[in-house]
Structure formats: C-alpha cells, structure tokens
Short mmCIF file of C-alpha atoms in Angstrom, two decimals:
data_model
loop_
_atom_site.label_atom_id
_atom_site.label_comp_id
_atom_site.label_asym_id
_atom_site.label_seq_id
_atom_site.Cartn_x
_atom_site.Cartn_y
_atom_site.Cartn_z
CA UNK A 1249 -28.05 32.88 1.49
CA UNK A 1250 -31.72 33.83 2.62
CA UNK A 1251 -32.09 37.99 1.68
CA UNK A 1252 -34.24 40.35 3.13
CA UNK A 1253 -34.55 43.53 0.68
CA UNK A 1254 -36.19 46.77 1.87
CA UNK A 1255 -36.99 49.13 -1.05
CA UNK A 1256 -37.08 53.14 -0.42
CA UNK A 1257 -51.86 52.94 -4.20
CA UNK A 1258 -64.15 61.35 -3.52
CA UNK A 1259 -64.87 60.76 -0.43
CA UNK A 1260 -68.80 61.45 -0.95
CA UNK A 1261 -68.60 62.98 2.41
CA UNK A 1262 -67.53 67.07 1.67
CA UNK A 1263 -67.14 67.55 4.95
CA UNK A 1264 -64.68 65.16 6.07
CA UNK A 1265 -62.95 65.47 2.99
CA UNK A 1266 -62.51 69.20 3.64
CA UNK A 1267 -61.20 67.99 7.00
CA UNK A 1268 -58.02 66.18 6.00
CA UNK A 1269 -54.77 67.59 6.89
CA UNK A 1270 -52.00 66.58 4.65
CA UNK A 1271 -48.54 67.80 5.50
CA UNK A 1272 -45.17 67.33 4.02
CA UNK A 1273 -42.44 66.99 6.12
CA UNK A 1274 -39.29 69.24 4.66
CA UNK A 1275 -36.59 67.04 2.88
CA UNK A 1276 -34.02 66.02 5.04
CA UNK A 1277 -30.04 65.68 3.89
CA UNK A 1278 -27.02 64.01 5.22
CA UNK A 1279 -23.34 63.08 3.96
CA UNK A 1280 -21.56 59.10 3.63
CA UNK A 1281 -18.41 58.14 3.25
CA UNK A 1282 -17.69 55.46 1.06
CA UNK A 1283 -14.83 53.79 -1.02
CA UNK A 1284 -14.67 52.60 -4.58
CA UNK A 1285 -13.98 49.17 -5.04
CA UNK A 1286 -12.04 47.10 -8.21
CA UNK A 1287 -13.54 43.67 -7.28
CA UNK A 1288 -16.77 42.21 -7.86
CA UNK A 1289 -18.43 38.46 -7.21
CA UNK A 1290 -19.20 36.36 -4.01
CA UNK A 1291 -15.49 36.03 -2.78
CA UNK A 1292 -14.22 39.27 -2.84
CA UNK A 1293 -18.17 40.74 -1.16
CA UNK A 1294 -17.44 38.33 1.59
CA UNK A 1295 -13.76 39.60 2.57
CA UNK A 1296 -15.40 42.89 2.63
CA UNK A 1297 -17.84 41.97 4.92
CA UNK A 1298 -15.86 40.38 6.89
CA UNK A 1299 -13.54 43.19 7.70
CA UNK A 1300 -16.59 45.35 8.44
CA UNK A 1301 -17.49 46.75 5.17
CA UNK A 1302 -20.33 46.56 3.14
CA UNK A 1303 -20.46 46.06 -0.69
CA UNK A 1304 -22.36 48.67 -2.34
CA UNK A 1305 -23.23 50.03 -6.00
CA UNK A 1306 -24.52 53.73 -7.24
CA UNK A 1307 -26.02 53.94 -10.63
CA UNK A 1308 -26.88 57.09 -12.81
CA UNK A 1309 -26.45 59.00 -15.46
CA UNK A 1310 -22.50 59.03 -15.26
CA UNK A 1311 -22.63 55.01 -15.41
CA UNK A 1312 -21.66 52.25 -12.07
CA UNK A 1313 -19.72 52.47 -9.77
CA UNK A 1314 -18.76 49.44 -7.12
CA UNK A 1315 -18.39 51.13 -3.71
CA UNK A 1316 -18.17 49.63 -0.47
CA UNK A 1317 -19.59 51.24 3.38
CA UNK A 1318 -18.08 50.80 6.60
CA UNK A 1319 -20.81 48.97 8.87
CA UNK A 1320 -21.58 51.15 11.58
CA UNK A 1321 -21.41 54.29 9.33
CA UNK A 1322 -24.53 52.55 7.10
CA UNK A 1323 -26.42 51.78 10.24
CA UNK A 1324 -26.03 54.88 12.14
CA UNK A 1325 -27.07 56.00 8.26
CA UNK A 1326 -30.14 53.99 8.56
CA UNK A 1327 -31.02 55.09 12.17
CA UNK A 1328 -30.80 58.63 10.71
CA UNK A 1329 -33.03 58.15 7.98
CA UNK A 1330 -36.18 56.60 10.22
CA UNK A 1331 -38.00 55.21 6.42
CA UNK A 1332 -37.57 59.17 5.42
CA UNK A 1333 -36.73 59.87 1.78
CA UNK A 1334 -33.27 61.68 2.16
CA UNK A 1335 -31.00 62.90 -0.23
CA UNK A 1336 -27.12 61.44 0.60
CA UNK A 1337 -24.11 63.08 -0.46
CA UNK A 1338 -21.50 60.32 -0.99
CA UNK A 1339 -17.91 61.37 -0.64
CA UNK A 1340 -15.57 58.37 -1.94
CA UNK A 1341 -11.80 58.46 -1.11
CA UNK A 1342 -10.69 59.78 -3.92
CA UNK A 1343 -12.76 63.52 -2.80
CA UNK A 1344 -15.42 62.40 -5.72
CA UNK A 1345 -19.03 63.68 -4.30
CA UNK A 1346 -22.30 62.23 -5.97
CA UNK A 1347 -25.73 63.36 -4.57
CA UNK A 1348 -27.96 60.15 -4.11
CA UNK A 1349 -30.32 58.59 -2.50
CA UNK A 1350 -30.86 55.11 -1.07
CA UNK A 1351 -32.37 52.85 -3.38
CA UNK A 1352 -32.49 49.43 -1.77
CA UNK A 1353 -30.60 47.85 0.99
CA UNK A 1354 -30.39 44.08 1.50
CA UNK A 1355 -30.30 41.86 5.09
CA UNK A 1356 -29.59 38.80 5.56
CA UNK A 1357 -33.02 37.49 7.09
CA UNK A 1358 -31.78 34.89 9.35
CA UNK A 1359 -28.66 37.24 11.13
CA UNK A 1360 -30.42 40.87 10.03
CA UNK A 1361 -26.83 41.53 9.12
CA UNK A 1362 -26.68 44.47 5.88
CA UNK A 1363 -25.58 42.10 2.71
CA UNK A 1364 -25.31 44.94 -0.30
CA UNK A 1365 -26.79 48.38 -0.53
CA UNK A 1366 -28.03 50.34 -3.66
CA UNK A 1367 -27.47 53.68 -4.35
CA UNK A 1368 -29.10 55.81 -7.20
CA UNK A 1369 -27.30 59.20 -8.51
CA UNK A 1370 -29.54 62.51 -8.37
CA UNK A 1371 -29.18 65.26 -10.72
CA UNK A 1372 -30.12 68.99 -8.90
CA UNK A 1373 -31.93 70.09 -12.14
CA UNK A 1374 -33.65 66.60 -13.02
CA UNK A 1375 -36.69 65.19 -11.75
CA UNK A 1376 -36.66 62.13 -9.95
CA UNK A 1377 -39.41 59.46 -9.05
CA UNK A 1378 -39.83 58.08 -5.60
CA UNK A 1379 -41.56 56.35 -3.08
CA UNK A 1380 -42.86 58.28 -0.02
CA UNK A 1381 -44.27 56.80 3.39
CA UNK A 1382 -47.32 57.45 4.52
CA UNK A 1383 -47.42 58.67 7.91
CA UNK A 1384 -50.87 58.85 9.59
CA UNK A 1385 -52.02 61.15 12.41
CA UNK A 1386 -54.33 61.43 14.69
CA UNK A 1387 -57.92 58.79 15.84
CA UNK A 1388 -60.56 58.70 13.84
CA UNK A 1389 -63.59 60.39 14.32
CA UNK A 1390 -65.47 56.80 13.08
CA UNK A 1391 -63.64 54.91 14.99
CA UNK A 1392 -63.95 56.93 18.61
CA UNK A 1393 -68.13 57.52 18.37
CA UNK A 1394 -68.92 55.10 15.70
CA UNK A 1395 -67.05 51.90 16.40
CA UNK A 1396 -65.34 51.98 12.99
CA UNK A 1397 -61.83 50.85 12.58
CA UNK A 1398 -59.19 52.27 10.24
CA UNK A 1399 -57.30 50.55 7.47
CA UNK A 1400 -54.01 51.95 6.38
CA UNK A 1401 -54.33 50.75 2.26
CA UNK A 1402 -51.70 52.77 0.86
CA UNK A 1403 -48.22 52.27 3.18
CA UNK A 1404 -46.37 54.36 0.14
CA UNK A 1405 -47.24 56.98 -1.98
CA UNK A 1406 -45.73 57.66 -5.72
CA UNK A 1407 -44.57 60.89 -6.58
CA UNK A 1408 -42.45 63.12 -9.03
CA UNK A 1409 -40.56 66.01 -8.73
CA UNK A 1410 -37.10 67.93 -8.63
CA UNK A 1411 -34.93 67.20 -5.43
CA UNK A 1412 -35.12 70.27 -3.90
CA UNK A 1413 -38.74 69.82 -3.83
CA UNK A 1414 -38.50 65.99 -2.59
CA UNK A 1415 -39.94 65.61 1.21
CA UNK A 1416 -39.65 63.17 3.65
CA UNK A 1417 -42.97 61.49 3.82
CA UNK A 1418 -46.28 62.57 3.68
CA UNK A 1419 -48.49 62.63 6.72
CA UNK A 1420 -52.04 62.08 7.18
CA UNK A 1421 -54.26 63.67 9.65
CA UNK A 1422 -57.26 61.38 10.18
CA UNK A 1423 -58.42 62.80 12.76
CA UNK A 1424 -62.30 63.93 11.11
CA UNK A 1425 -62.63 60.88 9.01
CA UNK A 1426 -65.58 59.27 9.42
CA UNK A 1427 -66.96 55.36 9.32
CA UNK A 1428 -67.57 54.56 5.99
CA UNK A 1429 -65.08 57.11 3.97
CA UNK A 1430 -62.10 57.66 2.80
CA UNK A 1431 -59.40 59.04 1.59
CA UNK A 1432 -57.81 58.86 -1.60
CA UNK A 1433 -55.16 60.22 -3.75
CA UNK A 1434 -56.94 63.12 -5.08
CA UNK A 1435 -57.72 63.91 -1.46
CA UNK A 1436 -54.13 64.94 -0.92
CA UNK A 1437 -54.02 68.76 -0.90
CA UNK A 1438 -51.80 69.42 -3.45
CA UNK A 1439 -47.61 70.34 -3.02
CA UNK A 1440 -45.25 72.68 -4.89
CA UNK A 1441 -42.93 71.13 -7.46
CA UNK A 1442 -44.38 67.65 -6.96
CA UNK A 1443 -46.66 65.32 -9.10
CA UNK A 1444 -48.71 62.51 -7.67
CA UNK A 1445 -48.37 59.91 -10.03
CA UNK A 1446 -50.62 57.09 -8.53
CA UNK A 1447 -54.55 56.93 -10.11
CA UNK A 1448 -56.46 59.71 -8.45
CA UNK A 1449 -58.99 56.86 -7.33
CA UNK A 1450 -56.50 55.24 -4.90
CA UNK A 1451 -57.85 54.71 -1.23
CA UNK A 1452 -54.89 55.73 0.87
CA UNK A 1453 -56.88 55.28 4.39
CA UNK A 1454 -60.36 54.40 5.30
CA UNK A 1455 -62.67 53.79 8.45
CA UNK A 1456 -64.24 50.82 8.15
CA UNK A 1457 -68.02 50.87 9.94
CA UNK A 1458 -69.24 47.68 12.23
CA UNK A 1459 -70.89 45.09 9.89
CA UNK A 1460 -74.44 45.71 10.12
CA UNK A 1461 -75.07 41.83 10.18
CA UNK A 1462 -73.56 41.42 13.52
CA UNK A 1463 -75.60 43.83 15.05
CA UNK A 1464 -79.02 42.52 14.18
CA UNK A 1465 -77.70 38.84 15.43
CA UNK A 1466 -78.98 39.30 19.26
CA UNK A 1467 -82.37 40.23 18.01
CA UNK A 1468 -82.85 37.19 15.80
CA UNK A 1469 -81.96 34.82 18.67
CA UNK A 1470 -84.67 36.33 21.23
CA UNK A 1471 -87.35 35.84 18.67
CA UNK A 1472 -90.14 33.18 19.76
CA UNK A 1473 -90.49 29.80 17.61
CA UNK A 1474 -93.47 30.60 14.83
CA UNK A 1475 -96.58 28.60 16.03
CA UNK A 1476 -97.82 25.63 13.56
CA UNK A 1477 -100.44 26.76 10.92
CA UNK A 1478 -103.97 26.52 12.01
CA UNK A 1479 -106.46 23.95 9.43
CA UNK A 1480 -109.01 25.74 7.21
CA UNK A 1481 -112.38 26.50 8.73
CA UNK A 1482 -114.69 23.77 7.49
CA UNK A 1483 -112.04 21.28 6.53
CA UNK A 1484 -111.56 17.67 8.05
CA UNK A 1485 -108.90 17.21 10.87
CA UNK A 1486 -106.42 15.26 9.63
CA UNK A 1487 -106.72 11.88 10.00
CA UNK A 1488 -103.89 10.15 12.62
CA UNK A 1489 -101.28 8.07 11.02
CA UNK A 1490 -102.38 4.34 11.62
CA UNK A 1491 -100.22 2.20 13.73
CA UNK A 1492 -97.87 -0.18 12.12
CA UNK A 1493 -99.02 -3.75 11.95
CA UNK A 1494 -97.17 -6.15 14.73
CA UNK A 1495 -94.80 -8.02 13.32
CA UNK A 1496 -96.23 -12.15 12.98
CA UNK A 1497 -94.48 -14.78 15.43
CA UNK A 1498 -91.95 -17.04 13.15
CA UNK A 1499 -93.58 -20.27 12.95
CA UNK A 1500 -91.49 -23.03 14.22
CA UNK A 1501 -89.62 -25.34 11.83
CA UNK A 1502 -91.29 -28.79 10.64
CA UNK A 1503 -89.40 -31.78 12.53
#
C-alpha cells in the first residue's frame, strides 16, 4: 500500500521592511469523538476500515493509546481545520477527554482514502512546538510596477509556545515588498507567549526582479556587424593568395 502522509525556513530596504504586516490568526478549538481500541496490526486496521472507521494513535506524556475515528467525523474534522493549527479535545467512549492536536494523518495516494491518523497529547501549562502555515496577503509592490515575481520560500514556520498562546497560522502582508527584498524570520513582528525557533536569517518570501540579462538582449541583436580592420599607413597590401596549380592529365598506360 502506496501512503500519502501530510504532517501538521534584513531586508536592506527599511522601508519595506517597516511595511510588513504580520498577523496571527486567534487559535481555533474543536471536540472528536473517538474510541479506544485492544487490537493492533494489518488485519484488525483493515476490519476497521472497512466498517467505516479509522485506526488512530495519541501519544504523550500519560503513554499510547490505540484509538480508532469514524470516517466522516475525521473528514468533516479536516474540512474544519482548513491546514489551521487547532487544538482537539478527544472524548473516547469511556468519557476520557485528552486535549491534542493533529500530528499526522495518512492517505492512501492512489484512492485519497484516510489510512491512520496521529494524535499528540497537549498539556495546558506546557509548551509545545509546532508547525504554522504561512499565509500570504496581498500583490507585491515589485511585482505590480517593477515586473518582479514573488517566491513563497518558507510554506511553514517553527514556533514555541504554551497552547493558549498557539495561533492558527501566520499571515503575511506583502503588499509593500519590493523587487529585490525580502522577508525573513526576524522580519516577523514579534507575538506574545511565542518563540520563533527557525534562524533569524530565513527568507520566508521574496520578489524576485527581471534578470537584467534579458533585458539588454534586443539591443545586442540591432547592433551593426564591426567593419574589418583597416592596414597600417605605409605598409604593403597584402599580397593575394596564389591560385592552386591545375591538376596534370594522367598519362595513359604503356601498351
């Protein structure tokens, strides 16, 4: 079986530096049901999924725990979540609730069906690590007067911080960046309660100027063909080449 997993990097220009908007979308929260589950292994994942449920797992400080999702409650999960980091309260049927959040969910790449999902326990009063989506705003200013075009070089952004602090994704207002900046990590204007952890040199977007080469093409093609060089006054004309000797008639064979 073929899976498909999803898991949830100074601008030298002050003034478009001092431009960028960064925002943080508020942390968003939802509940799942789910139900704990005594076997493991291929046989026992595949009855599951064929009755409709999915085989999942949360890990975390209070050890494993084998769960398993009904279908349509995971997707309409998914749906939900839109690539947001979002804090899930699991509810299993025996009334046990464990804050989470998604870790990774895997699809079968051929049918897109969900295979297994991965869960990851939160503690309220422990920091957590994550992975935030970048979400950019906005056109360029280099790329509407200056014929730039902008790269998107950091899709996720590394962070730490408490839950209650956690947002959704960060987003990017590119809207004064010019051709030939951009914007990296230490650009980001700084949030309460959370850490960057990525190197402060990482480009997170950039507008990328035309190549100068291209645009100095047309005039090398219209330029005239440079005339030969002239002798030196006082010097002999060269000489022309001498023809080539014919070539002597065969002389015919004796007898």
């Amino acid at each position: 079986m073929i899976l498909f997993l999803e898991s949830l990097p100074s601008s030298s220009f002050q003034y478009a530096r001092n431009s960028i908007q960064v925002s943080v979308i508020a942390m968003k929260q939802t509940k799942l049901n789910v139900q704990t589950r005594g076997e493991t292994g291929g046989g026992p994942c595949g009855r599951l999924r064929k009755a409709g449920l999915i085989p999942a797992v949360i890990y975390g400080d209070s050890g494993a725990r084998n769960l398993s999702v009904v279908e349509p409650e995971l997707r309409k999960l998914m749906r939900s979540m839109h690539g947001a980091a979002t804090l899930i309260e699991l509810t299993d049927d025996k009334g046990h609730q464990t804050l989470s959040i998604l870790k990774q969910l895997s699809r079968n790449s051929v049918t897109d069906l969900f295979v297994h999902v991965d869960f990851q326990e939160i503690a309220l009063n422990k920091e957590m690590t994550m992975s935030l989506q970048v979400h950019v705003v906005g056109e360029s200013f280099g790329v509407r007067n200056e014929s730039g075009t902008l790269e998107l070089h950091a899709h996720h952004v590394n962070l730490r911080c408490f839950p209650k602090n956690l947002p959704e994704y960060i987003e990017v207002d590119v809207t004064e960046l010019r051709a030939g900046h951009s914007i990296h990590i230490r650009d980001l204007k700084p949030i309460d309660g959370v850490t960057f952890t990525d190197d402060a040199d990482v480009v997170v977007a950039a507008c990328v100027g035309p190549i100068a080469a291209e645009a100095e093409a047309p005039a090398a093609e219209g330029a005239p063909a440079a005339k030969a060089a002239a002798p030196a006054k006082g010097a002999p004309a060269a000489k022309a080449a001498a023809p080539a000797p014919a070539a002597k008639t065969a002389k015919p064979a004796k007898g």
